[in-house]
Amino acid sequence: MPFWHVLGAGSLGSLWATRLARAGVPVRLILRDSARLKAYAAKGGLTLSEQGQRQTFDITAQTLDDPQPIQRLLVACKAYDAQSAVASVASRLTPGADVLLLQNGLGSQEAVAASLPDLFPPPRCIFVSSTEGAFRDDDFSVVFAGQGANWLGEAHQGLAPVWLDELVAADIPHQWGPDILERLWRKLALNCAINPLTVLHGCRNGELQKRAAEVTALCDELVAVLECCGQPKAAVGLHQQVDQVIRATAANYSSMHQDVAQGRRTEISYLLGYLCAAAARHGCQAPLLDQLRERLIDHLKAQGLPSD
Ligand code: NAP
């Protein structure tokens, strides 16, 4: 059975690695350097907390420059790190290797795909849209915070891979389908309708219910942009779903709000930034989204955070 090489032992990478290891699936963690390898060794493994239970898995880790060939790579870095991280292990990929991309938003997937080595058969890029939730409560320790789904697929609609059975064994919810791009666009639009406003208003998701006019105007523009960018299916019922997400997650702070509050870089370039650039490329007017992006960039700069 080929190894799953998990690149990035952060929240989602750890969530996948520990569940695979728990099912007896062979896993290797790829850490950025020997300092991180040492820190990992000191912890004695990767810990998963689920429903109050903590369990540590002694998963073997290696650095980017380890010589072991990679047949199956799970890229679990942030969108802004994905391309350079994959480039660091590109020479280890075997012909026909599977490269699974867990990144939120759009743009990083294309960047990774374009930089994969020229092999025959070529590496296969698989996009994942995840609604599972996880956070780190300590270095190399992850809390499984929200049940969800993982939608998997290829831009060019390939056959379902045989290793989906290993996800079944590991109890990782998943669905393989032909509509992964539509799902990524839809999730991107939901994010653009909610997350930037929660950052600018410094509020939980639920407080956007008091700003219904602002949300409605944004949704109307988002629908027009999706249609103009050739993603009409991702636009269907968008406003209703935005309202539903706001209600269902009323007590939560959005991921972008959490990033800003904790002084972390956001993925703005792969979310609102990507959407505004796509609208401009298609000659589609998006004045509200452009203005929202400018306000968000000003806000990030004022907080001393990167605005890209
Ligand atoms: P995270 O906790 O910040 O983890 C990212 C990990 O990537 C870190 O451990 C980081 O290493 C590692 N990394 C970055 N560059 C690397 C390199 N060159 N070599 C090796 N490791 C490298 O991020 P996350 O929350 O898991 O998010 C990953 C992606 O999933 C994001 O696009 C996010 O939007 C998406 N997502 C997350 C969730 C969630 O609940 N967390 C849900 C859905 C989607 P260090 O620890 O050394 O910095």
mmCIF file of C-alpha atoms and ligand atoms in Angstrom:
data_model
loop_
_atom_site.group_PDB
_atom_site.id
_atom_site.type_symbol
_atom_site.label_atom_id
_atom_site.label_comp_id
_atom_site.label_asym_id
_atom_site.label_seq_id
_atom_site.Cartn_x
_atom_site.Cartn_y
_atom_site.Cartn_z
ATOM 1 C CA MET A 1 0.000 0.000 0.000
ATOM 2 C CA PRO A 2 1.587 3.370 -1.002
ATOM 3 C CA PHE A 3 2.279 5.948 1.688
ATOM 4 C CA TRP A 4 0.174 9.052 2.134
ATOM 5 C CA HIS A 5 2.717 11.857 2.387
ATOM 6 C CA VAL A 6 1.064 14.715 4.292
ATOM 7 C CA LEU A 7 2.732 18.039 3.538
ATOM 8 C CA GLY A 8 2.022 20.438 6.420
ATOM 9 C CA ALA A 9 1.232 19.194 9.910
ATOM 10 C CA GLY A 10 -1.188 22.033 10.723
ATOM 11 C CA SER A 11 -4.894 21.724 11.528
ATOM 12 C CA LEU A 12 -6.252 19.917 8.469
ATOM 13 C CA GLY A 13 -3.046 18.010 7.702
ATOM 14 C CA SER A 14 -3.016 16.615 11.244
ATOM 15 C CA LEU A 15 -6.729 15.790 11.088
ATOM 16 C CA TRP A 16 -6.205 13.716 7.940
ATOM 17 C CA ALA A 17 -2.897 12.161 9.031
ATOM 18 C CA THR A 18 -4.172 10.986 12.427
ATOM 19 C CA ARG A 19 -7.376 9.478 11.049
ATOM 20 C CA LEU A 20 -5.459 7.640 8.311
ATOM 21 C CA ALA A 21 -2.884 6.378 10.820
ATOM 22 C CA ARG A 22 -5.644 5.276 13.200
ATOM 23 C CA ALA A 23 -7.009 3.055 10.410
ATOM 24 C CA GLY A 24 -3.590 1.476 9.825
ATOM 25 C CA VAL A 25 -3.018 3.298 6.535
ATOM 26 C CA PRO A 26 0.701 4.089 6.026
ATOM 27 C CA VAL A 27 1.369 7.812 6.528
ATOM 28 C CA ARG A 28 4.461 10.024 6.509
ATOM 29 C CA LEU A 29 4.458 13.636 7.663
ATOM 30 C CA ILE A 30 6.577 16.122 5.750
ATOM 31 C CA LEU A 31 7.851 18.966 7.928
ATOM 32 C CA ARG A 32 9.634 22.061 6.682
ATOM 33 C CA ASP A 33 13.070 21.534 8.273
ATOM 34 C CA SER A 34 15.126 19.731 10.882
ATOM 35 C CA ALA A 35 14.095 22.228 13.595
ATOM 36 C CA ARG A 36 10.422 21.266 13.078
ATOM 37 C CA LEU A 37 11.429 17.587 12.969
ATOM 38 C CA LYS A 38 13.140 17.999 16.340
ATOM 39 C CA ALA A 39 10.133 19.818 17.810
ATOM 40 C CA TYR A 40 7.889 17.001 16.544
ATOM 41 C CA ALA A 41 10.131 14.304 18.037
ATOM 42 C CA ALA A 42 9.996 16.099 21.396
ATOM 43 C CA LYS A 43 6.172 15.863 21.314
ATOM 44 C CA GLY A 44 6.300 12.103 20.671
ATOM 45 C CA GLY A 45 3.748 12.165 17.864
ATOM 46 C CA LEU A 46 0.678 13.864 16.517
ATOM 47 C CA THR A 47 -2.312 14.222 18.840
ATOM 48 C CA LEU A 48 -5.971 14.164 17.786
ATOM 49 C CA SER A 49 -8.705 15.392 20.156
ATOM 50 C CA GLU A 50 -12.149 14.233 19.192
ATOM 51 C CA GLN A 51 -15.260 14.373 21.384
ATOM 52 C CA GLY A 52 -13.140 14.942 24.491
ATOM 53 C CA GLN A 53 -10.838 11.968 23.765
ATOM 54 C CA ARG A 54 -7.148 12.594 23.084
ATOM 55 C CA GLN A 55 -5.007 10.085 21.259
ATOM 56 C CA THR A 56 -1.396 10.440 20.112
ATOM 57 C CA PHE A 57 -0.121 8.731 16.972
ATOM 58 C CA ASP A 58 3.558 8.086 16.466
ATOM 59 C CA ILE A 59 3.548 8.897 12.754
ATOM 60 C CA THR A 60 7.001 8.931 11.181
ATOM 61 C CA ALA A 61 8.008 12.412 9.998
ATOM 62 C CA GLN A 62 10.608 13.545 7.481
ATOM 63 C CA THR A 63 11.848 16.816 6.008
ATOM 64 C CA LEU A 64 11.170 18.182 2.540
ATOM 65 C CA ASP A 65 14.527 16.904 1.260
ATOM 66 C CA ASP A 66 14.037 13.278 2.361
ATOM 67 C CA PRO A 67 14.860 10.960 -0.590
ATOM 68 C CA GLN A 68 11.729 8.777 -0.278
ATOM 69 C CA PRO A 69 9.658 8.908 -3.526
ATOM 70 C CA ILE A 70 6.113 10.271 -3.201
ATOM 71 C CA GLN A 71 3.238 8.503 -4.869
ATOM 72 C CA ARG A 72 0.383 10.218 -2.986
ATOM 73 C CA LEU A 73 0.789 13.751 -1.666
ATOM 74 C CA LEU A 74 -1.769 15.529 0.529
ATOM 75 C CA VAL A 75 -0.973 19.238 0.424
ATOM 76 C CA ALA A 76 -2.267 20.730 3.670
ATOM 77 C CA CYS A 77 -0.550 24.137 3.716
ATOM 78 C CA LYS A 78 -2.308 27.472 3.490
ATOM 79 C CA ALA A 79 -3.088 28.612 -0.061
ATOM 80 C CA TYR A 80 -0.220 31.137 -0.056
ATOM 81 C CA ASP A 81 2.343 28.427 0.878
ATOM 82 C CA ALA A 82 1.084 25.608 -1.365
ATOM 83 C CA GLN A 83 3.022 26.297 -4.559
ATOM 84 C CA SER A 84 6.423 26.759 -2.922
ATOM 85 C CA ALA A 85 5.884 23.812 -0.570
ATOM 86 C CA VAL A 86 4.994 21.493 -3.474
ATOM 87 C CA ALA A 87 7.964 22.830 -5.472
ATOM 88 C CA SER A 88 10.221 21.727 -2.598
ATOM 89 C CA VAL A 89 9.132 18.091 -3.008
ATOM 90 C CA ALA A 90 8.449 18.099 -6.777
ATOM 91 C CA SER A 91 11.589 16.086 -7.584
ATOM 92 C CA ARG A 92 10.323 13.299 -5.288
ATOM 93 C CA LEU A 93 6.995 12.808 -7.139
ATOM 94 C CA THR A 94 6.720 9.558 -9.093
ATOM 95 C CA PRO A 95 5.109 9.355 -12.580
ATOM 96 C CA GLY A 96 1.311 9.385 -12.200
ATOM 97 C CA ALA A 97 1.510 10.515 -8.554
ATOM 98 C CA ASP A 98 -1.702 11.830 -6.979
ATOM 99 C CA VAL A 99 -1.481 15.365 -5.548
ATOM 100 C CA LEU A 100 -4.463 16.265 -3.341
ATOM 101 C CA LEU A 101 -4.968 19.975 -2.721
ATOM 102 C CA LEU A 102 -6.875 20.914 0.439
ATOM 103 C CA GLN A 103 -6.572 24.692 0.010
ATOM 104 C CA ASN A 104 -9.521 26.990 0.481
ATOM 105 C CA GLY A 105 -10.443 29.451 -2.262
ATOM 106 C CA LEU A 106 -9.141 29.367 -5.817
ATOM 107 C CA GLY A 107 -5.899 30.218 -7.551
ATOM 108 C CA SER A 108 -3.428 28.157 -5.556
ATOM 109 C CA GLN A 109 -4.599 24.935 -7.217
ATOM 110 C CA GLU A 110 -3.832 26.289 -10.698
ATOM 111 C CA ALA A 111 -0.455 27.567 -9.498
ATOM 112 C CA VAL A 112 0.472 24.143 -8.080
ATOM 113 C CA ALA A 113 -0.796 22.285 -11.164
ATOM 114 C CA ALA A 114 1.245 24.515 -13.468
ATOM 115 C CA SER A 115 4.433 23.903 -11.517
ATOM 116 C CA LEU A 116 4.304 20.099 -11.310
ATOM 117 C CA PRO A 117 7.189 18.245 -12.968
ATOM 118 C CA ASP A 118 6.967 16.987 -16.516
ATOM 119 C CA LEU A 119 6.536 13.239 -15.956
ATOM 120 C CA PHE A 120 4.885 10.442 -17.888
ATOM 121 C CA PRO A 121 2.217 9.666 -16.891
ATOM 122 C CA PRO A 122 1.855 13.187 -15.445
ATOM 123 C CA PRO A 123 1.016 13.745 -11.776
ATOM 124 C CA ARG A 124 -2.722 13.923 -11.177
ATOM 125 C CA CYS A 125 -4.038 17.032 -9.407
ATOM 126 C CA ILE A 126 -7.068 16.382 -7.218
ATOM 127 C CA PHE A 127 -8.949 19.328 -5.726
ATOM 128 C CA VAL A 128 -10.630 18.991 -2.333
ATOM 129 C CA SER A 129 -13.285 21.270 -0.888
ATOM 130 C CA SER A 130 -13.581 20.624 2.831
ATOM 131 C CA THR A 131 -16.240 21.778 5.257
ATOM 132 C CA GLU A 132 -14.684 19.922 8.179
ATOM 133 C CA GLY A 133 -13.357 22.119 10.978
ATOM 134 C CA ALA A 134 -10.148 21.720 12.987
ATOM 135 C CA PHE A 135 -7.794 23.888 14.977
ATOM 136 C CA ARG A 136 -4.494 23.448 16.765
ATOM 137 C CA ASP A 137 -4.600 23.632 20.567
ATOM 138 C CA ASP A 138 -0.832 23.082 20.740
ATOM 139 C CA ASP A 139 2.046 22.399 18.378
ATOM 140 C CA PHE A 140 1.382 19.017 16.673
ATOM 141 C CA SER A 141 -1.984 18.698 18.410
ATOM 142 C CA VAL A 142 -5.298 19.124 16.616
ATOM 143 C CA VAL A 143 -8.885 19.426 17.800
ATOM 144 C CA PHE A 144 -11.571 18.069 15.475
ATOM 145 C CA ALA A 145 -14.053 20.914 15.933
ATOM 146 C CA GLY A 146 -16.678 20.467 13.250
ATOM 147 C CA GLN A 147 -18.128 17.567 11.323
ATOM 148 C CA GLY A 148 -18.406 18.229 7.624
ATOM 149 C CA ALA A 149 -17.792 16.857 4.183
ATOM 150 C CA ASN A 150 -14.896 16.574 1.747
ATOM 151 C CA TRP A 151 -15.731 16.932 -1.932
ATOM 152 C CA LEU A 152 -13.045 15.590 -4.222
ATOM 153 C CA GLY A 153 -12.578 15.754 -7.958
ATOM 154 C CA GLU A 154 -10.439 16.738 -10.890
ATOM 155 C CA ALA A 155 -10.747 19.793 -13.114
ATOM 156 C CA HIS A 156 -10.872 17.390 -16.067
ATOM 157 C CA GLN A 157 -13.321 14.876 -14.614
ATOM 158 C CA GLY A 158 -11.241 11.735 -14.183
ATOM 159 C CA LEU A 159 -12.167 8.327 -12.802
ATOM 160 C CA ALA A 160 -12.516 7.843 -9.055
ATOM 161 C CA PRO A 161 -9.168 6.762 -7.556
ATOM 162 C CA VAL A 162 -8.866 3.338 -5.911
ATOM 163 C CA TRP A 163 -7.592 4.875 -2.668
ATOM 164 C CA LEU A 164 -11.052 6.248 -1.821
ATOM 165 C CA ASP A 165 -11.397 2.900 0.012
ATOM 166 C CA GLU A 166 -8.673 4.063 2.395
ATOM 167 C CA LEU A 167 -10.728 7.173 3.208
ATOM 168 C CA VAL A 168 -13.678 4.886 3.953
ATOM 169 C CA ALA A 169 -11.474 2.813 6.290
ATOM 170 C CA ALA A 170 -10.214 5.995 7.966
ATOM 171 C CA ASP A 171 -13.747 7.333 8.455
ATOM 172 C CA ILE A 172 -12.955 10.454 6.463
ATOM 173 C CA PRO A 173 -16.239 11.593 4.899
ATOM 174 C CA HIS A 174 -15.822 12.161 1.199
ATOM 175 C CA GLN A 175 -17.559 12.304 -2.105
ATOM 176 C CA TRP A 176 -15.919 12.019 -5.517
ATOM 177 C CA GLY A 177 -17.684 13.979 -8.229
ATOM 178 C CA PRO A 178 -17.439 15.843 -11.517
ATOM 179 C CA ASP A 179 -18.455 19.218 -10.054
ATOM 180 C CA ILE A 180 -15.484 20.089 -7.850
ATOM 181 C CA LEU A 181 -14.829 23.459 -9.537
ATOM 182 C CA GLU A 182 -18.453 24.471 -9.077
ATOM 183 C CA ARG A 183 -18.178 23.550 -5.382
ATOM 184 C CA LEU A 184 -14.976 25.543 -4.961
ATOM 185 C CA TRP A 185 -16.559 28.579 -6.656
ATOM 186 C CA ARG A 186 -19.665 28.262 -4.484
ATOM 187 C CA LYS A 187 -17.613 28.053 -1.286
ATOM 188 C CA LEU A 188 -15.551 31.019 -2.491
ATOM 189 C CA ALA A 189 -18.727 33.067 -3.042
ATOM 190 C CA LEU A 190 -20.086 32.152 0.413
ATOM 191 C CA ASN A 191 -16.793 33.179 1.936
ATOM 192 C CA CYS A 192 -16.774 36.518 0.055
ATOM 193 C CA ALA A 193 -20.322 37.294 1.205
ATOM 194 C CA ILE A 194 -19.606 36.666 4.888
ATOM 195 C CA ASN A 195 -15.965 36.688 5.969
ATOM 196 C CA PRO A 196 -14.772 40.156 4.859
ATOM 197 C CA LEU A 197 -17.828 41.814 6.460
ATOM 198 C CA THR A 198 -17.207 40.033 9.779
ATOM 199 C CA VAL A 199 -13.628 41.357 9.741
ATOM 200 C CA LEU A 200 -14.608 44.929 8.837
ATOM 201 C CA HIS A 201 -17.446 45.048 11.381
ATOM 202 C CA GLY A 202 -15.468 43.076 13.987
ATOM 203 C CA CYS A 203 -18.408 40.744 14.575
ATOM 204 C CA ARG A 204 -19.604 37.157 14.768
ATOM 205 C CA ASN A 205 -21.335 35.706 11.695
ATOM 206 C CA GLY A 206 -24.792 36.075 13.270
ATOM 207 C CA GLU A 207 -24.488 39.839 13.612
ATOM 208 C CA LEU A 208 -24.638 40.120 9.825
ATOM 209 C CA GLN A 209 -28.383 39.457 10.194
ATOM 210 C CA LYS A 210 -28.601 43.114 11.256
ATOM 211 C CA ARG A 211 -26.857 44.139 8.037
ATOM 212 C CA ALA A 212 -29.256 42.387 5.673
ATOM 213 C CA ALA A 213 -29.251 45.173 3.052
ATOM 214 C CA GLU A 214 -25.454 45.109 2.769
ATOM 215 C CA VAL A 215 -25.424 41.289 2.503
ATOM 216 C CA THR A 216 -28.231 41.278 -0.084
ATOM 217 C CA ALA A 217 -26.467 43.809 -2.304
ATOM 218 C CA LEU A 218 -23.238 41.782 -2.127
ATOM 219 C CA CYS A 219 -25.081 38.537 -2.954
ATOM 220 C CA ASP A 220 -26.723 40.162 -5.978
ATOM 221 C CA GLU A 221 -23.327 41.257 -7.263
ATOM 222 C CA LEU A 222 -21.776 37.857 -6.485
ATOM 223 C CA VAL A 223 -24.485 36.119 -8.527
ATOM 224 C CA ALA A 224 -23.787 38.432 -11.477
ATOM 225 C CA VAL A 225 -20.025 37.831 -11.198
ATOM 226 C CA LEU A 226 -20.387 34.034 -11.000
ATOM 227 C CA GLU A 227 -22.610 34.051 -14.083
ATOM 228 C CA CYS A 228 -20.199 36.330 -15.935
ATOM 229 C CA CYS A 229 -17.248 34.080 -14.994
ATOM 230 C CA GLY A 230 -18.970 31.026 -16.485
ATOM 231 C CA GLN A 231 -20.081 29.568 -13.142
ATOM 232 C CA PRO A 232 -23.896 29.982 -13.284
ATOM 233 C CA LYS A 233 -24.566 26.763 -11.309
ATOM 234 C CA ALA A 234 -22.497 28.066 -8.392
ATOM 235 C CA ALA A 235 -24.810 31.109 -8.314
ATOM 236 C CA VAL A 236 -28.120 29.261 -7.949
ATOM 237 C CA GLY A 237 -29.757 29.980 -4.567
ATOM 238 C CA LEU A 238 -26.633 31.737 -3.292
ATOM 239 C CA HIS A 239 -28.454 34.358 -1.250
ATOM 240 C CA GLN A 240 -30.580 31.759 0.553
ATOM 241 C CA GLN A 241 -27.496 29.706 1.374
ATOM 242 C CA VAL A 242 -25.622 32.757 2.655
ATOM 243 C CA ASP A 243 -28.558 33.518 4.986
ATOM 244 C CA GLN A 244 -28.649 29.885 6.074
ATOM 245 C CA VAL A 245 -24.902 29.812 6.858
ATOM 246 C CA ILE A 246 -25.164 33.094 8.785
ATOM 247 C CA ARG A 247 -27.990 31.643 10.902
ATOM 248 C CA ALA A 248 -26.397 28.196 11.369
ATOM 249 C CA THR A 249 -23.034 29.674 12.407
ATOM 250 C CA ALA A 250 -24.415 32.742 14.189
ATOM 251 C CA ALA A 251 -22.277 32.271 17.304
ATOM 252 C CA ASN A 252 -19.032 31.652 15.378
ATOM 253 C CA TYR A 253 -16.298 33.979 14.263
ATOM 254 C CA SER A 254 -15.427 33.391 10.593
ATOM 255 C CA SER A 255 -12.042 31.870 9.730
ATOM 256 C CA MET A 256 -10.858 35.206 8.326
ATOM 257 C CA HIS A 257 -11.965 37.020 11.478
ATOM 258 C CA GLN A 258 -10.044 34.463 13.567
ATOM 259 C CA ASP A 259 -6.926 34.894 11.406
ATOM 260 C CA VAL A 260 -6.999 38.682 11.817
ATOM 261 C CA ALA A 261 -7.790 38.536 15.544
ATOM 262 C CA GLN A 262 -4.828 36.197 16.065
ATOM 263 C CA GLY A 263 -2.475 38.315 13.942
ATOM 264 C CA ARG A 264 -2.172 35.625 11.236
ATOM 265 C CA ARG A 265 -1.914 36.187 7.504
ATOM 266 C CA THR A 266 -5.257 35.736 5.728
ATOM 267 C CA GLU A 267 -5.902 33.937 2.425
ATOM 268 C CA ILE A 268 -7.459 37.111 0.905
ATOM 269 C CA SER A 269 -5.651 36.724 -2.447
ATOM 270 C CA TYR A 270 -7.279 33.314 -2.956
ATOM 271 C CA LEU A 271 -10.742 34.429 -1.819
ATOM 272 C CA LEU A 272 -12.029 37.982 -2.404
ATOM 273 C CA GLY A 273 -8.838 38.881 -4.296
ATOM 274 C CA TYR A 274 -9.279 35.940 -6.689
ATOM 275 C CA LEU A 275 -12.931 36.800 -7.300
ATOM 276 C CA CYS A 276 -12.248 40.479 -8.052
ATOM 277 C CA ALA A 277 -9.417 39.532 -10.419
ATOM 278 C CA ALA A 278 -11.633 36.954 -12.179
ATOM 279 C CA ALA A 279 -14.418 39.543 -12.593
ATOM 280 C CA ALA A 280 -11.957 42.044 -14.087
ATOM 281 C CA ARG A 281 -10.544 39.380 -16.421
ATOM 282 C CA HIS A 282 -14.050 38.640 -17.723
ATOM 283 C CA GLY A 283 -14.875 42.350 -18.109
ATOM 284 C CA CYS A 284 -17.552 42.092 -15.422
ATOM 285 C CA GLN A 285 -18.393 45.113 -13.248
ATOM 286 C CA ALA A 286 -18.041 44.380 -9.510
ATOM 287 C CA PRO A 287 -17.998 47.752 -7.748
ATOM 288 C CA LEU A 288 -19.165 46.488 -4.333
ATOM 289 C CA LEU A 289 -16.702 43.598 -4.276
ATOM 290 C CA ASP A 290 -13.850 45.849 -5.446
ATOM 291 C CA GLN A 291 -14.687 48.337 -2.713
ATOM 292 C CA LEU A 292 -14.945 45.562 -0.116
ATOM 293 C CA ARG A 293 -11.517 44.287 -1.146
ATOM 294 C CA GLU A 294 -9.996 47.772 -0.858
ATOM 295 C CA ARG A 295 -11.515 48.271 2.601
ATOM 296 C CA LEU A 296 -10.267 44.854 3.691
ATOM 297 C CA ILE A 297 -6.748 45.559 2.419
ATOM 298 C CA ASP A 298 -6.717 48.910 4.277
ATOM 299 C CA HIS A 299 -7.902 47.126 7.420
ATOM 300 C CA LEU A 300 -5.202 44.438 7.162
ATOM 301 C CA LYS A 301 -2.504 47.064 6.593
ATOM 302 C CA ALA A 302 -3.738 49.039 9.606
ATOM 303 C CA GLN A 303 -3.374 45.849 11.682
ATOM 304 C CA GLY A 304 0.182 45.386 10.383
ATOM 305 C CA LEU A 305 -0.827 42.212 8.504
ATOM 306 C CA PRO A 306 0.132 41.201 4.945
ATOM 307 C CA SER A 307 -2.527 42.369 2.488
ATOM 308 C CA ASP A 308 -1.830 39.673 -0.102
HETATM 309 P P1 NAP B 1 -2.490 25.586 9.314
HETATM 310 O O1 NAP B 1 -3.041 25.037 10.580
HETATM 311 O O2 NAP B 1 -1.842 26.932 9.321
HETATM 312 O O3 NAP B 1 -1.467 24.519 8.748
HETATM 313 C C1 NAP B 1 -0.623 24.760 7.652
HETATM 314 C C2 NAP B 1 0.616 23.940 7.851
HETATM 315 O O4 NAP B 1 1.408 24.014 6.662
HETATM 316 C C3 NAP B 1 1.501 24.419 9.011
HETATM 317 O O5 NAP B 1 1.723 23.330 9.862
HETATM 318 C C4 NAP B 1 2.782 24.853 8.312
HETATM 319 O O6 NAP B 1 3.952 24.520 9.020
HETATM 320 C C5 NAP B 1 2.752 23.980 7.079
HETATM 321 N N1 NAP B 1 3.618 24.478 6.022
HETATM 322 C C6 NAP B 1 3.589 25.655 5.363
HETATM 323 N N2 NAP B 1 4.573 25.727 4.467
HETATM 324 C C7 NAP B 1 5.254 24.550 4.560
HETATM 325 C C8 NAP B 1 6.409 24.025 3.891
HETATM 326 N N3 NAP B 1 7.033 24.711 2.940
HETATM 327 N N4 NAP B 1 6.831 22.805 4.237
HETATM 328 C C9 NAP B 1 6.214 22.084 5.202
HETATM 329 N N5 NAP B 1 5.123 22.532 5.873
HETATM 330 C C10 NAP B 1 4.656 23.758 5.544
HETATM 331 O O7 NAP B 1 -3.607 25.648 8.180
HETATM 332 P P2 NAP B 1 -4.995 24.834 8.102
HETATM 333 O O8 NAP B 1 -6.004 25.510 8.972
HETATM 334 O O9 NAP B 1 -4.753 23.390 8.257
HETATM 335 O O10 NAP B 1 -5.412 25.164 6.607
HETATM 336 C C11 NAP B 1 -4.870 24.510 5.468
HETATM 337 C C12 NAP B 1 -5.790 24.814 4.292
HETATM 338 O O11 NAP B 1 -7.059 24.175 4.520
HETATM 339 C C13 NAP B 1 -6.119 26.312 4.142
HETATM 340 O O12 NAP B 1 -6.213 26.660 2.803
HETATM 341 C C14 NAP B 1 -7.466 26.451 4.827
HETATM 342 O O13 NAP B 1 -8.233 27.548 4.347
HETATM 343 C C15 NAP B 1 -8.117 25.122 4.459
HETATM 344 N N6 NAP B 1 -9.183 24.711 5.383
HETATM 345 C C16 NAP B 1 -8.953 24.676 6.732
HETATM 346 C C17 NAP B 1 -9.982 24.267 7.578
HETATM 347 C C18 NAP B 1 -9.776 24.187 9.083
HETATM 348 O O14 NAP B 1 -10.740 23.929 9.794
HETATM 349 N N7 NAP B 1 -8.568 24.383 9.613
HETATM 350 C C19 NAP B 1 -11.229 23.905 7.052
HETATM 351 C C20 NAP B 1 -11.411 23.946 5.677
HETATM 352 C C21 NAP B 1 -10.384 24.360 4.839
HETATM 353 P P3 NAP B 1 4.437 25.198 10.397
HETATM 354 O O15 NAP B 1 3.594 24.562 11.437
HETATM 355 O O16 NAP B 1 5.861 24.800 10.456
HETATM 356 O O17 NAP B 1 4.191 26.672 10.205
#
